[in-house]
Amino acid sequence: MRRLLPIVLAVLAVAGHAAAQPAARPLDVSYTQFDLANGLHVILHEDHTVPLVTVNVWYHVGSAREKPGRTGFAHLFEHLMFMGSKDVPYGNFDQLLESVGGTNNASTAEDRTNYYIDIPSNALDLALFLESDRMGFLLDAMSPKTVDAQRDVVKNERRESYENAPYGMAPIEIAQMLYPKGHPYSWPTIGYMEDLSAASYADVVQFFKTYYQPANASLVIAGDIDPVKARASVERWFADVPVGTTHIGPIDYPHPDLQHVEKKTIQDRVQLPRLYLTWITPPHLAPGDAELDVLSLILAGGKNSRLYKRLVYDLQIAQDVAAYQSSKTLNSEYQIVVTARPGVPIDRIRTIVDEEIANLQRANPSAREFQRAINQVESSFYDRMERVGGFGGVGDQMNAYYADTGNPGYFNEDLSRYRALAPDDITAAALAFLPSSRRVELVVEPKK
C-alpha cells in the first residue's frame, strides 16, 4: 500500500491542454525539525486551517527487515502496540482518545510501520503522552500472554484477508514467483502461519529493542500548533524514552533478476477468472517511477483509458481492469490486473493487454490523454494535501518524504517529477520496464 498513488481507477475531469494553463505555483510546506538526545527525529508543521492536529509516528521497520522463518513480526508488533504500556493499561489508549474526540490507526508495509493520532489541538499533550509511553515503556506491560493473544488475532486476520478472501492468495503467490528466495519482498507482510506460530516471546522482545528505539523513528506533529510550545511538549514527553543500543545496518538481500516469463495458474473460490501481469520496476522516486504512474493512468485510469475502454466498454469481455506502480524502497512492482467476464478465455485478455502495451511502446500517447493523466496526478496530489491527518495526509506524507529523501518538505520536488514529463518519456518507460519476455503471469480461475 506504501506510496501507491490513490489514482488508479479514479475518474476525474479532464482539463485543457498544458499550453493553455498558467504556470503552476510551487508548493511550500514549511516546517521545523530537530533531534532529541535519544535520537528521535521530530518534524513540526504549523497549519491553523482547522483546530486539529495529527501526531504521526513512523518506525523505519517493515516486513523487509524480517528474517526467513520469522515473518509477520512487523505486523504483529503493530498489534502489540495497542495492548497497553507502563502507564496506559490495555483499553485506556482508545478510551482516552475517544473521550476528547480523537481517532487513531496504524499500518504495516514492507518498508515501514506508521501510527497516527488525529486529535483536537487542545489535546496535543494527551496524544504525545500515549505515543511516548508505548515507544519507551511497552515492554513493562507486555507478557507472553499478550503476545499469544495478538498472535491469534493476526492468524485470524490472515485467514480472513488472504486464505478465505476471493483472490486473496494471489499477491502471496506473485511475490514468491517474482523474487529469489530470501528477498525481503518475497514473503507477505502478514507473515506465514508457521512463522507466526514459532514466534517466541523472546523474539518479540528483541524485535522491539532493535527496531522500536527512538533513533529508528520519526515524529511529525502537523496542524494547529504553536511550534515553540509543541517542541516543549515533545521534550517533556519523549526525553525519557531510553536510547537504543542495537545498530541497524542496511538490508543485505539477493537482488531480483527475472529473465523469463514465470507462469502459474491457481484455483480459488471465485466466480470469474482473473489475470495478473507483474514486472520488477525502479524504486520509489528513481527515474521511471513517475513515468510508470502516468502510464498506469493512460492504460487504466478511468473510463477513457485504453484498457478500460477496449476491454470493459467496447468489447465487454472484462469486468474490470487496474494498472499501477507499487512504489517501494528496494525496488517497485508494476502490475496489470484484469477480471474476465464469464466465458471469456484469459488468453484473449492477455493478447489485448499485450497489444495495448506494444502500442505504447511504438508510439507516444496523444497530447490529450497524456495531459489527462497529468491532471489526474495533480488532482490526487492536491486532494491528499487538503487534510493534515490520517493515512496520506500532510503529516503522514512529511514522514514519508523524510524517510525517502531526508527532506520532509519534498512536496514540490515530488510533483515536479510528473510536471517535467513529456509523452515520449512514457513510451520510453513502457519499452524499458514492461517487456513481454520478463514478467510474472498468474491466473486465478474458479475452483472446479
Short mmCIF file of C-alpha atoms in Angstrom, two decimals:
data_model
loop_
_atom_site.label_atom_id
_atom_site.label_comp_id
_atom_site.label_asym_id
_atom_site.label_seq_id
_atom_site.Cartn_x
_atom_site.Cartn_y
_atom_site.Cartn_z
CA MET A 1 0.00 0.00 0.00
CA ARG A 2 3.05 2.16 0.59
CA ARG A 3 3.31 5.22 -1.71
CA LEU A 4 0.74 3.82 -4.12
CA LEU A 5 -0.90 6.81 -5.71
CA PRO A 6 -4.64 6.57 -4.92
CA ILE A 7 -5.46 7.38 -8.52
CA VAL A 8 -5.56 4.01 -10.19
CA LEU A 9 -9.17 3.96 -11.20
CA ALA A 10 -10.20 7.49 -10.39
CA VAL A 11 -12.43 9.10 -12.95
CA LEU A 12 -11.64 12.76 -12.94
CA ALA A 13 -12.48 15.73 -15.03
CA VAL A 14 -10.29 16.50 -18.00
CA ALA A 15 -8.79 19.94 -18.12
CA GLY A 16 -7.48 21.67 -21.19
CA HIS A 17 -4.09 21.37 -22.82
CA ALA A 18 -0.99 22.27 -20.85
CA ALA A 19 -0.20 25.15 -23.15
CA ALA A 20 -3.43 26.89 -22.14
CA GLN A 21 -2.77 26.63 -18.43
CA PRO A 22 -0.99 29.23 -16.29
CA ALA A 23 2.29 28.25 -14.69
CA ALA A 24 1.70 26.21 -11.54
CA ARG A 25 2.66 27.80 -8.24
CA PRO A 26 5.42 25.97 -6.37
CA LEU A 27 4.26 24.16 -3.25
CA ASP A 28 5.64 25.46 0.02
CA VAL A 29 5.05 23.33 3.12
CA SER A 30 7.04 24.98 5.89
CA TYR A 31 8.40 23.04 8.85
CA THR A 32 10.99 22.96 11.59
CA GLN A 33 12.84 19.85 12.73
CA PHE A 34 15.17 18.77 15.48
CA ASP A 35 16.55 15.65 17.19
CA LEU A 36 16.19 14.70 20.83
CA ALA A 37 19.22 13.39 22.72
CA ASN A 38 17.84 9.83 22.44
CA GLY A 39 17.85 10.09 18.62
CA LEU A 40 14.14 10.68 17.96
CA HIS A 41 13.73 12.93 14.91
CA VAL A 42 10.89 15.46 15.26
CA ILE A 43 9.22 17.49 12.49
CA LEU A 44 6.74 20.31 13.23
CA HIS A 45 4.36 21.78 10.65
CA GLU A 46 2.04 24.68 11.52
CA ASP A 47 -1.40 24.86 9.85
CA HIS A 48 -4.23 26.74 11.54
CA THR A 49 -6.90 25.97 8.93
CA VAL A 50 -8.90 23.92 11.45
CA PRO A 51 -8.33 23.36 15.21
CA LEU A 52 -6.95 19.86 14.72
CA VAL A 53 -3.52 18.30 14.98
CA THR A 54 -2.06 14.99 13.85
CA VAL A 55 0.66 13.12 15.71
CA ASN A 56 2.25 10.81 13.16
CA VAL A 57 4.98 8.33 14.08
CA TRP A 58 6.94 6.23 11.60
CA TYR A 59 9.09 3.37 12.80
CA HIS A 60 11.51 2.69 9.95
CA VAL A 61 10.93 -1.04 10.02
CA GLY A 62 8.59 -3.16 7.95
CA SER A 63 8.39 -6.76 6.85
CA ALA A 64 11.55 -6.29 4.74
CA ARG A 65 13.56 -6.31 7.99
CA GLU A 66 12.24 -9.73 8.97
CA LYS A 67 14.20 -12.94 8.56
CA PRO A 68 13.11 -16.13 6.81
CA GLY A 69 11.39 -18.27 9.43
CA ARG A 70 10.34 -15.22 11.42
CA THR A 71 7.98 -13.46 9.02
CA GLY A 72 5.00 -11.40 10.16
CA PHE A 73 6.85 -9.78 13.10
CA ALA A 74 6.48 -6.17 11.93
CA HIS A 75 2.72 -6.53 11.54
CA LEU A 76 2.39 -8.50 14.78
CA PHE A 77 4.15 -5.65 16.53
CA GLU A 78 1.69 -3.13 15.13
CA HIS A 79 -1.00 -5.07 17.02
CA LEU A 80 1.04 -5.29 20.23
CA MET A 81 1.42 -1.51 20.31
CA PHE A 82 -2.28 -1.31 21.21
CA MET A 83 -2.10 -3.83 24.07
CA GLY A 84 -1.11 -1.38 26.77
CA SER A 85 2.12 0.13 28.12
CA LYS A 86 3.55 1.01 31.52
CA ASP A 87 1.24 3.95 32.30
CA VAL A 88 -1.56 3.16 29.85
CA PRO A 89 -3.30 -0.10 30.76
CA TYR A 90 -4.90 -2.15 27.99
CA GLY A 91 -8.07 -0.45 26.75
CA ASN A 92 -7.22 3.03 28.02
CA PHE A 93 -5.49 4.12 24.81
CA ASP A 94 -8.71 4.27 22.79
CA GLN A 95 -10.89 5.34 25.72
CA LEU A 96 -8.73 8.36 26.47
CA LEU A 97 -8.61 9.41 22.81
CA GLU A 98 -12.33 8.95 22.27
CA SER A 99 -13.11 10.99 25.37
CA VAL A 100 -11.61 14.06 23.68
CA GLY A 101 -12.81 13.30 20.14
CA GLY A 102 -9.59 11.78 18.82
CA THR A 103 -9.10 8.96 16.33
CA ASN A 104 -6.13 6.74 15.56
CA ASN A 105 -4.92 3.95 13.34
CA ALA A 106 -1.78 2.15 12.18
CA SER A 107 -0.50 0.19 9.21
CA THR A 108 2.45 -2.00 8.27
CA ALA A 109 4.15 -2.28 4.88
CA GLU A 110 7.40 -3.72 3.60
CA ASP A 111 9.50 -0.66 4.43
CA ARG A 112 7.82 0.97 7.43
CA THR A 113 5.21 0.84 10.18
CA ASN A 114 3.22 4.02 10.82
CA TYR A 115 0.87 5.20 13.54
CA TYR A 116 -1.24 8.34 13.67
CA ILE A 117 -3.45 10.08 16.20
CA ASP A 118 -5.75 12.86 14.97
CA ILE A 119 -6.96 14.98 17.84
CA PRO A 120 -8.32 18.45 18.72
CA SER A 121 -5.37 20.77 19.09
CA ASN A 122 -6.04 21.43 22.78
CA ALA A 123 -5.46 17.71 23.47
CA LEU A 124 -1.99 17.50 21.90
CA ASP A 125 -0.33 16.57 25.18
CA LEU A 126 -2.60 13.55 25.57
CA ALA A 127 -1.54 12.22 22.16
CA LEU A 128 2.13 12.78 22.95
CA PHE A 129 1.79 11.06 26.32
CA LEU A 130 0.19 8.00 24.71
CA GLU A 131 2.77 7.73 21.92
CA SER A 132 5.74 8.28 24.21
CA ASP A 133 4.57 5.69 26.73
CA ARG A 134 4.32 2.91 24.18
CA MET A 135 7.58 3.95 22.47
CA GLY A 136 9.54 3.89 25.70
CA PHE A 137 7.74 1.54 28.05
CA LEU A 138 5.79 -1.05 26.06
CA LEU A 139 7.81 -3.95 27.44
CA ASP A 140 6.83 -3.02 31.01
CA ALA A 141 3.29 -4.15 30.21
CA MET A 142 3.90 -6.86 27.60
CA SER A 143 3.81 -10.53 28.59
CA PRO A 144 3.81 -13.91 26.83
CA LYS A 145 0.02 -13.90 27.29
CA THR A 146 -0.45 -10.66 25.34
CA VAL A 147 1.84 -11.90 22.58
CA ASP A 148 -0.15 -15.14 22.31
CA ALA A 149 -3.43 -13.21 22.17
CA GLN A 150 -2.31 -10.96 19.34
CA ARG A 151 -0.65 -13.85 17.52
CA ASP A 152 -4.09 -15.47 17.30
CA VAL A 153 -5.66 -12.20 16.14
CA VAL A 154 -3.08 -11.90 13.36
CA LYS A 155 -3.64 -15.51 12.31
CA ASN A 156 -7.36 -14.83 12.04
CA GLU A 157 -6.62 -11.71 10.02
CA ARG A 158 -4.56 -13.81 7.62
CA ARG A 159 -7.41 -16.32 7.24
CA GLU A 160 -9.95 -13.55 6.70
CA SER A 161 -7.95 -11.28 4.39
CA TYR A 162 -5.93 -13.83 2.41
CA GLU A 163 -6.75 -17.53 2.76
CA ASN A 164 -10.54 -17.12 2.72
CA ALA A 165 -10.81 -13.91 0.68
CA PRO A 166 -11.57 -14.04 -3.06
CA TYR A 167 -8.26 -13.82 -4.95
CA GLY A 168 -6.61 -13.34 -1.52
CA MET A 169 -3.68 -15.69 -2.14
CA ALA A 170 -2.75 -14.04 -5.45
CA PRO A 171 -0.32 -11.43 -4.02
CA ILE A 172 1.42 -14.10 -1.93
CA GLU A 173 1.86 -16.34 -4.98
CA ILE A 174 3.08 -13.46 -7.15
CA ALA A 175 5.74 -12.38 -4.63
CA GLN A 176 7.12 -15.91 -4.47
CA MET A 177 7.27 -16.09 -8.28
CA LEU A 178 8.77 -12.63 -8.72
CA TYR A 179 11.63 -12.70 -6.22
CA PRO A 180 14.50 -15.03 -5.46
CA LYS A 181 14.38 -16.92 -2.19
CA GLY A 182 15.45 -14.70 0.67
CA HIS A 183 14.49 -11.41 -0.97
CA PRO A 184 12.77 -9.25 1.68
CA TYR A 185 9.74 -8.68 -0.55
CA SER A 186 9.29 -12.40 -1.28
CA TRP A 187 7.24 -13.05 1.87
CA PRO A 188 3.93 -11.37 2.78
CA THR A 189 3.67 -8.63 5.39
CA ILE A 190 1.01 -10.70 7.17
CA GLY A 191 3.62 -13.49 7.51
CA TYR A 192 3.39 -17.26 7.19
CA MET A 193 1.29 -19.27 9.63
CA GLU A 194 4.18 -21.47 10.71
CA ASP A 195 6.38 -18.44 11.39
CA LEU A 196 3.68 -16.76 13.48
CA SER A 197 3.29 -19.97 15.48
CA ALA A 198 7.04 -20.21 16.02
CA ALA A 199 7.50 -16.63 17.23
CA SER A 200 8.65 -16.70 20.86
CA TYR A 201 8.22 -14.01 23.48
CA ALA A 202 11.99 -13.51 23.47
CA ASP A 203 11.91 -12.97 19.68
CA VAL A 204 9.29 -10.28 20.08
CA VAL A 205 11.19 -8.50 22.85
CA GLN A 206 14.35 -8.46 20.75
CA PHE A 207 12.45 -7.07 17.75
CA PHE A 208 11.15 -4.19 19.89
CA LYS A 209 14.58 -3.40 21.34
CA THR A 210 16.14 -3.41 17.87
CA TYR A 211 13.61 -1.57 15.73
CA TYR A 212 11.40 0.45 18.08
CA GLN A 213 14.25 2.50 19.53
CA PRO A 214 13.71 6.29 19.19
CA ALA A 215 16.63 6.72 16.77
CA ASN A 216 14.77 4.45 14.32
CA ALA A 217 11.60 6.55 14.46
CA SER A 218 10.43 9.95 13.26
CA LEU A 219 7.62 12.01 14.76
CA VAL A 220 5.59 14.57 12.81
CA ILE A 221 3.24 16.98 14.56
CA ALA A 222 1.19 18.86 11.99
CA GLY A 223 -1.77 21.17 12.29
CA ASP A 224 -2.97 23.83 14.71
CA ILE A 225 0.15 24.12 16.85
CA ASP A 226 2.46 26.72 18.30
CA PRO A 227 5.85 25.26 17.31
CA VAL A 228 7.60 26.56 20.44
CA LYS A 229 5.00 25.05 22.76
CA ALA A 230 4.83 21.85 20.69
CA ARG A 231 8.60 21.39 20.97
CA ALA A 232 8.43 21.88 24.73
CA SER A 233 5.70 19.21 24.91
CA VAL A 234 7.74 16.79 22.82
CA GLU A 235 10.75 17.28 25.08
CA ARG A 236 8.54 16.79 28.14
CA TRP A 237 7.05 13.50 27.00
CA PHE A 238 9.79 11.88 24.89
CA ALA A 239 13.06 12.94 26.55
CA ASP A 240 12.99 9.98 28.96
CA VAL A 241 12.44 7.35 26.26
CA PRO A 242 15.54 5.13 26.61
CA VAL A 243 18.24 5.23 23.94
CA GLY A 244 18.52 2.10 21.79
CA THR A 245 21.68 0.05 21.92
CA THR A 246 21.39 -2.06 18.75
CA HIS A 247 22.94 -0.88 15.48
CA ILE A 248 20.65 -1.16 12.45
CA GLY A 249 22.59 -1.62 9.24
CA PRO A 250 21.48 -1.79 5.61
CA ILE A 251 19.48 -4.77 4.37
CA ASP A 252 21.60 -7.44 2.68
CA TYR A 253 19.50 -9.35 0.16
CA PRO A 254 19.60 -11.22 -3.16
CA HIS A 255 18.60 -8.85 -5.95
CA PRO A 256 15.79 -9.85 -8.33
CA ASP A 257 16.85 -10.80 -11.83
CA LEU A 258 13.86 -12.28 -13.64
CA GLN A 259 14.95 -13.10 -17.20
CA HIS A 260 11.96 -15.08 -18.42
CA VAL A 261 8.18 -15.36 -18.16
CA GLU A 262 7.15 -17.14 -14.97
CA LYS A 263 3.63 -18.59 -15.34
CA LYS A 264 1.24 -20.19 -12.89
CA THR A 265 -2.47 -20.93 -12.58
CA ILE A 266 -4.18 -21.42 -9.24
CA GLN A 267 -7.77 -22.15 -8.33
CA ASP A 268 -9.87 -20.23 -5.83
CA ARG A 269 -13.48 -19.99 -4.71
CA VAL A 270 -14.26 -17.16 -7.15
CA GLN A 271 -16.86 -16.62 -9.84
CA LEU A 272 -14.66 -15.08 -12.54
CA PRO A 273 -11.11 -15.77 -13.76
CA ARG A 274 -8.53 -13.04 -13.24
CA LEU A 275 -5.18 -12.31 -14.91
CA TYR A 276 -2.24 -10.71 -13.07
CA LEU A 277 0.81 -9.45 -15.01
CA THR A 278 3.68 -8.20 -12.82
CA TRP A 279 7.11 -6.69 -13.55
CA ILE A 280 10.04 -5.60 -11.35
CA THR A 281 10.42 -1.82 -11.78
CA PRO A 282 12.57 1.04 -10.43
CA PRO A 283 12.39 2.05 -6.74
CA HIS A 284 10.28 4.93 -5.48
CA LEU A 285 11.48 8.32 -6.76
CA ALA A 286 14.02 6.71 -9.13
CA PRO A 287 13.91 7.51 -12.87
CA GLY A 288 10.99 5.59 -14.37
CA ASP A 289 8.86 5.61 -11.21
CA ALA A 290 6.80 8.70 -12.11
CA GLU A 291 6.63 7.66 -15.76
CA LEU A 292 5.03 4.35 -14.76
CA ASP A 293 2.46 6.14 -12.59
CA VAL A 294 1.42 8.17 -15.62
CA LEU A 295 1.45 5.09 -17.85
CA SER A 296 -0.95 3.42 -15.39
CA LEU A 297 -3.44 6.22 -15.83
CA ILE A 298 -3.20 6.07 -19.61
CA LEU A 299 -3.85 2.33 -19.52
CA ALA A 300 -6.46 2.04 -16.78
CA GLY A 301 -7.11 5.39 -15.10
CA GLY A 302 -10.79 5.91 -15.82
CA LYS A 303 -13.36 5.03 -18.45
CA ASN A 304 -11.46 6.75 -21.27
CA SER A 305 -8.23 4.88 -20.57
CA ARG A 306 -7.01 2.45 -23.21
CA LEU A 307 -7.52 -0.87 -21.45
CA TYR A 308 -10.79 0.06 -19.78
CA LYS A 309 -12.31 1.40 -22.98
CA ARG A 310 -11.29 -1.61 -25.06
CA LEU A 311 -11.79 -4.48 -22.61
CA VAL A 312 -14.69 -3.27 -20.49
CA TYR A 313 -16.61 -0.79 -22.67
CA ASP A 314 -16.08 -1.68 -26.35
CA LEU A 315 -15.54 -5.45 -26.34
CA GLN A 316 -17.29 -6.07 -22.99
CA ILE A 317 -15.04 -9.05 -22.23
CA ALA A 318 -13.69 -7.83 -18.88
CA GLN A 319 -15.43 -6.97 -15.63
CA ASP A 320 -12.73 -4.55 -14.51
CA VAL A 321 -9.11 -3.60 -15.09
CA ALA A 322 -6.44 -1.91 -12.98
CA ALA A 323 -2.83 -0.90 -13.58
CA TYR A 324 -0.46 0.60 -11.06
CA GLN A 325 3.12 1.15 -10.00
CA SER A 326 3.53 -0.10 -6.42
CA SER A 327 6.49 2.02 -5.33
CA LYS A 328 8.85 0.67 -2.68
CA THR A 329 12.34 1.31 -1.34
CA LEU A 330 14.41 -1.61 -2.68
CA ASN A 331 12.53 -1.90 -5.99
CA SER A 332 8.97 -1.42 -7.14
CA GLU A 333 6.42 -3.66 -8.84
CA TYR A 334 4.25 -2.78 -11.82
CA GLN A 335 1.03 -4.73 -12.11
CA ILE A 336 -1.90 -5.03 -14.51
CA VAL A 337 -4.95 -6.90 -13.22
CA VAL A 338 -7.91 -7.87 -15.40
CA THR A 339 -11.02 -9.78 -14.30
CA ALA A 340 -12.57 -11.57 -17.27
CA ARG A 341 -16.30 -11.75 -17.89
CA PRO A 342 -17.93 -15.24 -17.83
CA GLY A 343 -16.79 -17.50 -20.65
CA VAL A 344 -14.01 -15.22 -21.92
CA PRO A 345 -10.64 -17.02 -22.32
CA ILE A 346 -7.80 -15.45 -20.34
CA ASP A 347 -5.56 -15.82 -23.42
CA ARG A 348 -7.77 -13.34 -25.29
CA ILE A 349 -7.48 -10.86 -22.41
CA ARG A 350 -3.70 -11.31 -22.28
CA THR A 351 -3.37 -10.74 -26.04
CA ILE A 352 -5.25 -7.44 -25.89
CA VAL A 353 -3.26 -6.22 -22.88
CA ASP A 354 -0.05 -7.01 -24.74
CA GLU A 355 -1.32 -5.19 -27.84
CA GLU A 356 -2.02 -2.04 -25.84
CA ILE A 357 1.39 -2.16 -24.15
CA ALA A 358 3.03 -2.66 -27.56
CA ASN A 359 1.08 0.31 -28.93
CA LEU A 360 2.52 2.49 -26.18
CA GLN A 361 5.99 1.11 -26.88
CA ARG A 362 5.70 2.03 -30.57
CA ALA A 363 4.10 5.47 -30.41
CA ASN A 364 3.77 8.25 -27.86
CA PRO A 365 0.42 8.74 -26.11
CA SER A 366 -1.63 11.56 -27.59
CA ALA A 367 -1.25 15.01 -26.08
CA ARG A 368 -4.81 14.84 -24.78
CA GLU A 369 -4.53 11.50 -22.96
CA PHE A 370 -1.09 12.43 -21.60
CA GLN A 371 -2.38 15.71 -20.21
CA ARG A 372 -5.43 13.96 -18.76
CA ALA A 373 -3.11 11.64 -16.83
CA ILE A 374 -1.00 14.54 -15.53
CA ASN A 375 -4.20 16.29 -14.43
CA GLN A 376 -5.23 13.17 -12.53
CA VAL A 377 -1.86 13.05 -10.77
CA GLU A 378 -2.13 16.70 -9.75
CA SER A 379 -5.74 16.29 -8.59
CA SER A 380 -4.82 13.31 -6.43
CA PHE A 381 -1.77 15.14 -5.07
CA TYR A 382 -3.75 18.22 -4.01
CA ASP A 383 -6.58 16.08 -2.64
CA ARG A 384 -4.17 14.47 -0.16
CA MET A 385 -2.83 17.89 0.84
CA GLU A 386 -6.28 19.14 1.87
CA ARG A 387 -6.02 17.34 5.23
CA VAL A 388 -3.20 17.17 7.74
CA GLY A 389 -4.16 13.88 9.40
CA GLY A 390 -4.89 10.27 8.58
CA PHE A 391 -3.10 7.98 6.17
CA GLY A 392 -1.74 10.01 3.24
CA GLY A 393 -2.44 13.39 4.88
CA VAL A 394 0.22 16.10 5.11
CA GLY A 395 1.65 14.76 8.40
CA ASP A 396 1.94 11.22 7.06
CA GLN A 397 3.38 12.45 3.77
CA MET A 398 6.04 14.53 5.55
CA ASN A 399 7.17 11.43 7.39
CA ALA A 400 7.26 9.51 4.08
CA TYR A 401 9.36 12.20 2.41
CA TYR A 402 11.70 12.31 5.39
CA ALA A 403 12.17 8.54 5.20
CA ASP A 404 12.80 8.58 1.45
CA THR A 405 14.81 11.77 0.96
CA GLY A 406 15.65 13.29 4.35
CA ASN A 407 13.55 16.32 3.33
CA PRO A 408 10.07 16.43 4.94
CA GLY A 409 9.06 19.26 2.59
CA TYR A 410 9.71 17.33 -0.63
CA PHE A 411 6.20 18.10 -1.95
CA ASN A 412 7.27 20.45 -4.73
CA GLU A 413 10.07 18.18 -5.93
CA ASP A 414 7.74 15.18 -5.96
CA LEU A 415 5.03 16.87 -8.01
CA SER A 416 7.68 18.36 -10.31
CA ARG A 417 8.69 14.84 -11.33
CA TYR A 418 5.36 14.50 -13.10
CA ARG A 419 5.14 18.04 -14.46
CA ALA A 420 8.55 17.62 -16.12
CA LEU A 421 7.46 14.58 -18.14
CA ALA A 422 6.68 14.54 -21.85
CA PRO A 423 4.72 11.94 -23.87
CA ASP A 424 7.89 10.29 -25.19
CA ASP A 425 9.02 9.63 -21.60
CA ILE A 426 6.01 7.34 -21.19
CA THR A 427 6.88 5.45 -24.35
CA ALA A 428 10.48 5.06 -23.19
CA ALA A 429 9.32 3.72 -19.81
CA ALA A 430 6.98 1.20 -21.44
CA LEU A 431 9.87 -0.03 -23.58
CA ALA A 432 12.38 -0.20 -20.75
CA PHE A 433 10.30 -1.65 -17.94
CA LEU A 434 7.40 -3.67 -19.40
CA PRO A 435 8.97 -6.31 -21.65
CA SER A 436 6.64 -9.19 -22.52
CA SER A 437 9.59 -11.61 -22.15
CA ARG A 438 10.39 -10.90 -18.47
CA ARG A 439 7.44 -10.89 -16.15
CA VAL A 440 5.20 -12.96 -13.89
CA GLU A 441 1.85 -14.16 -15.20
CA LEU A 442 -0.61 -15.51 -12.65
CA VAL A 443 -4.12 -16.68 -13.49
CA VAL A 444 -6.71 -17.28 -10.79
CA GLU A 445 -9.54 -19.44 -12.09
CA PRO A 446 -12.77 -20.62 -10.41
CA LYS A 447 -12.39 -23.77 -8.37
CA LYS A 448 -13.90 -26.77 -10.14
#
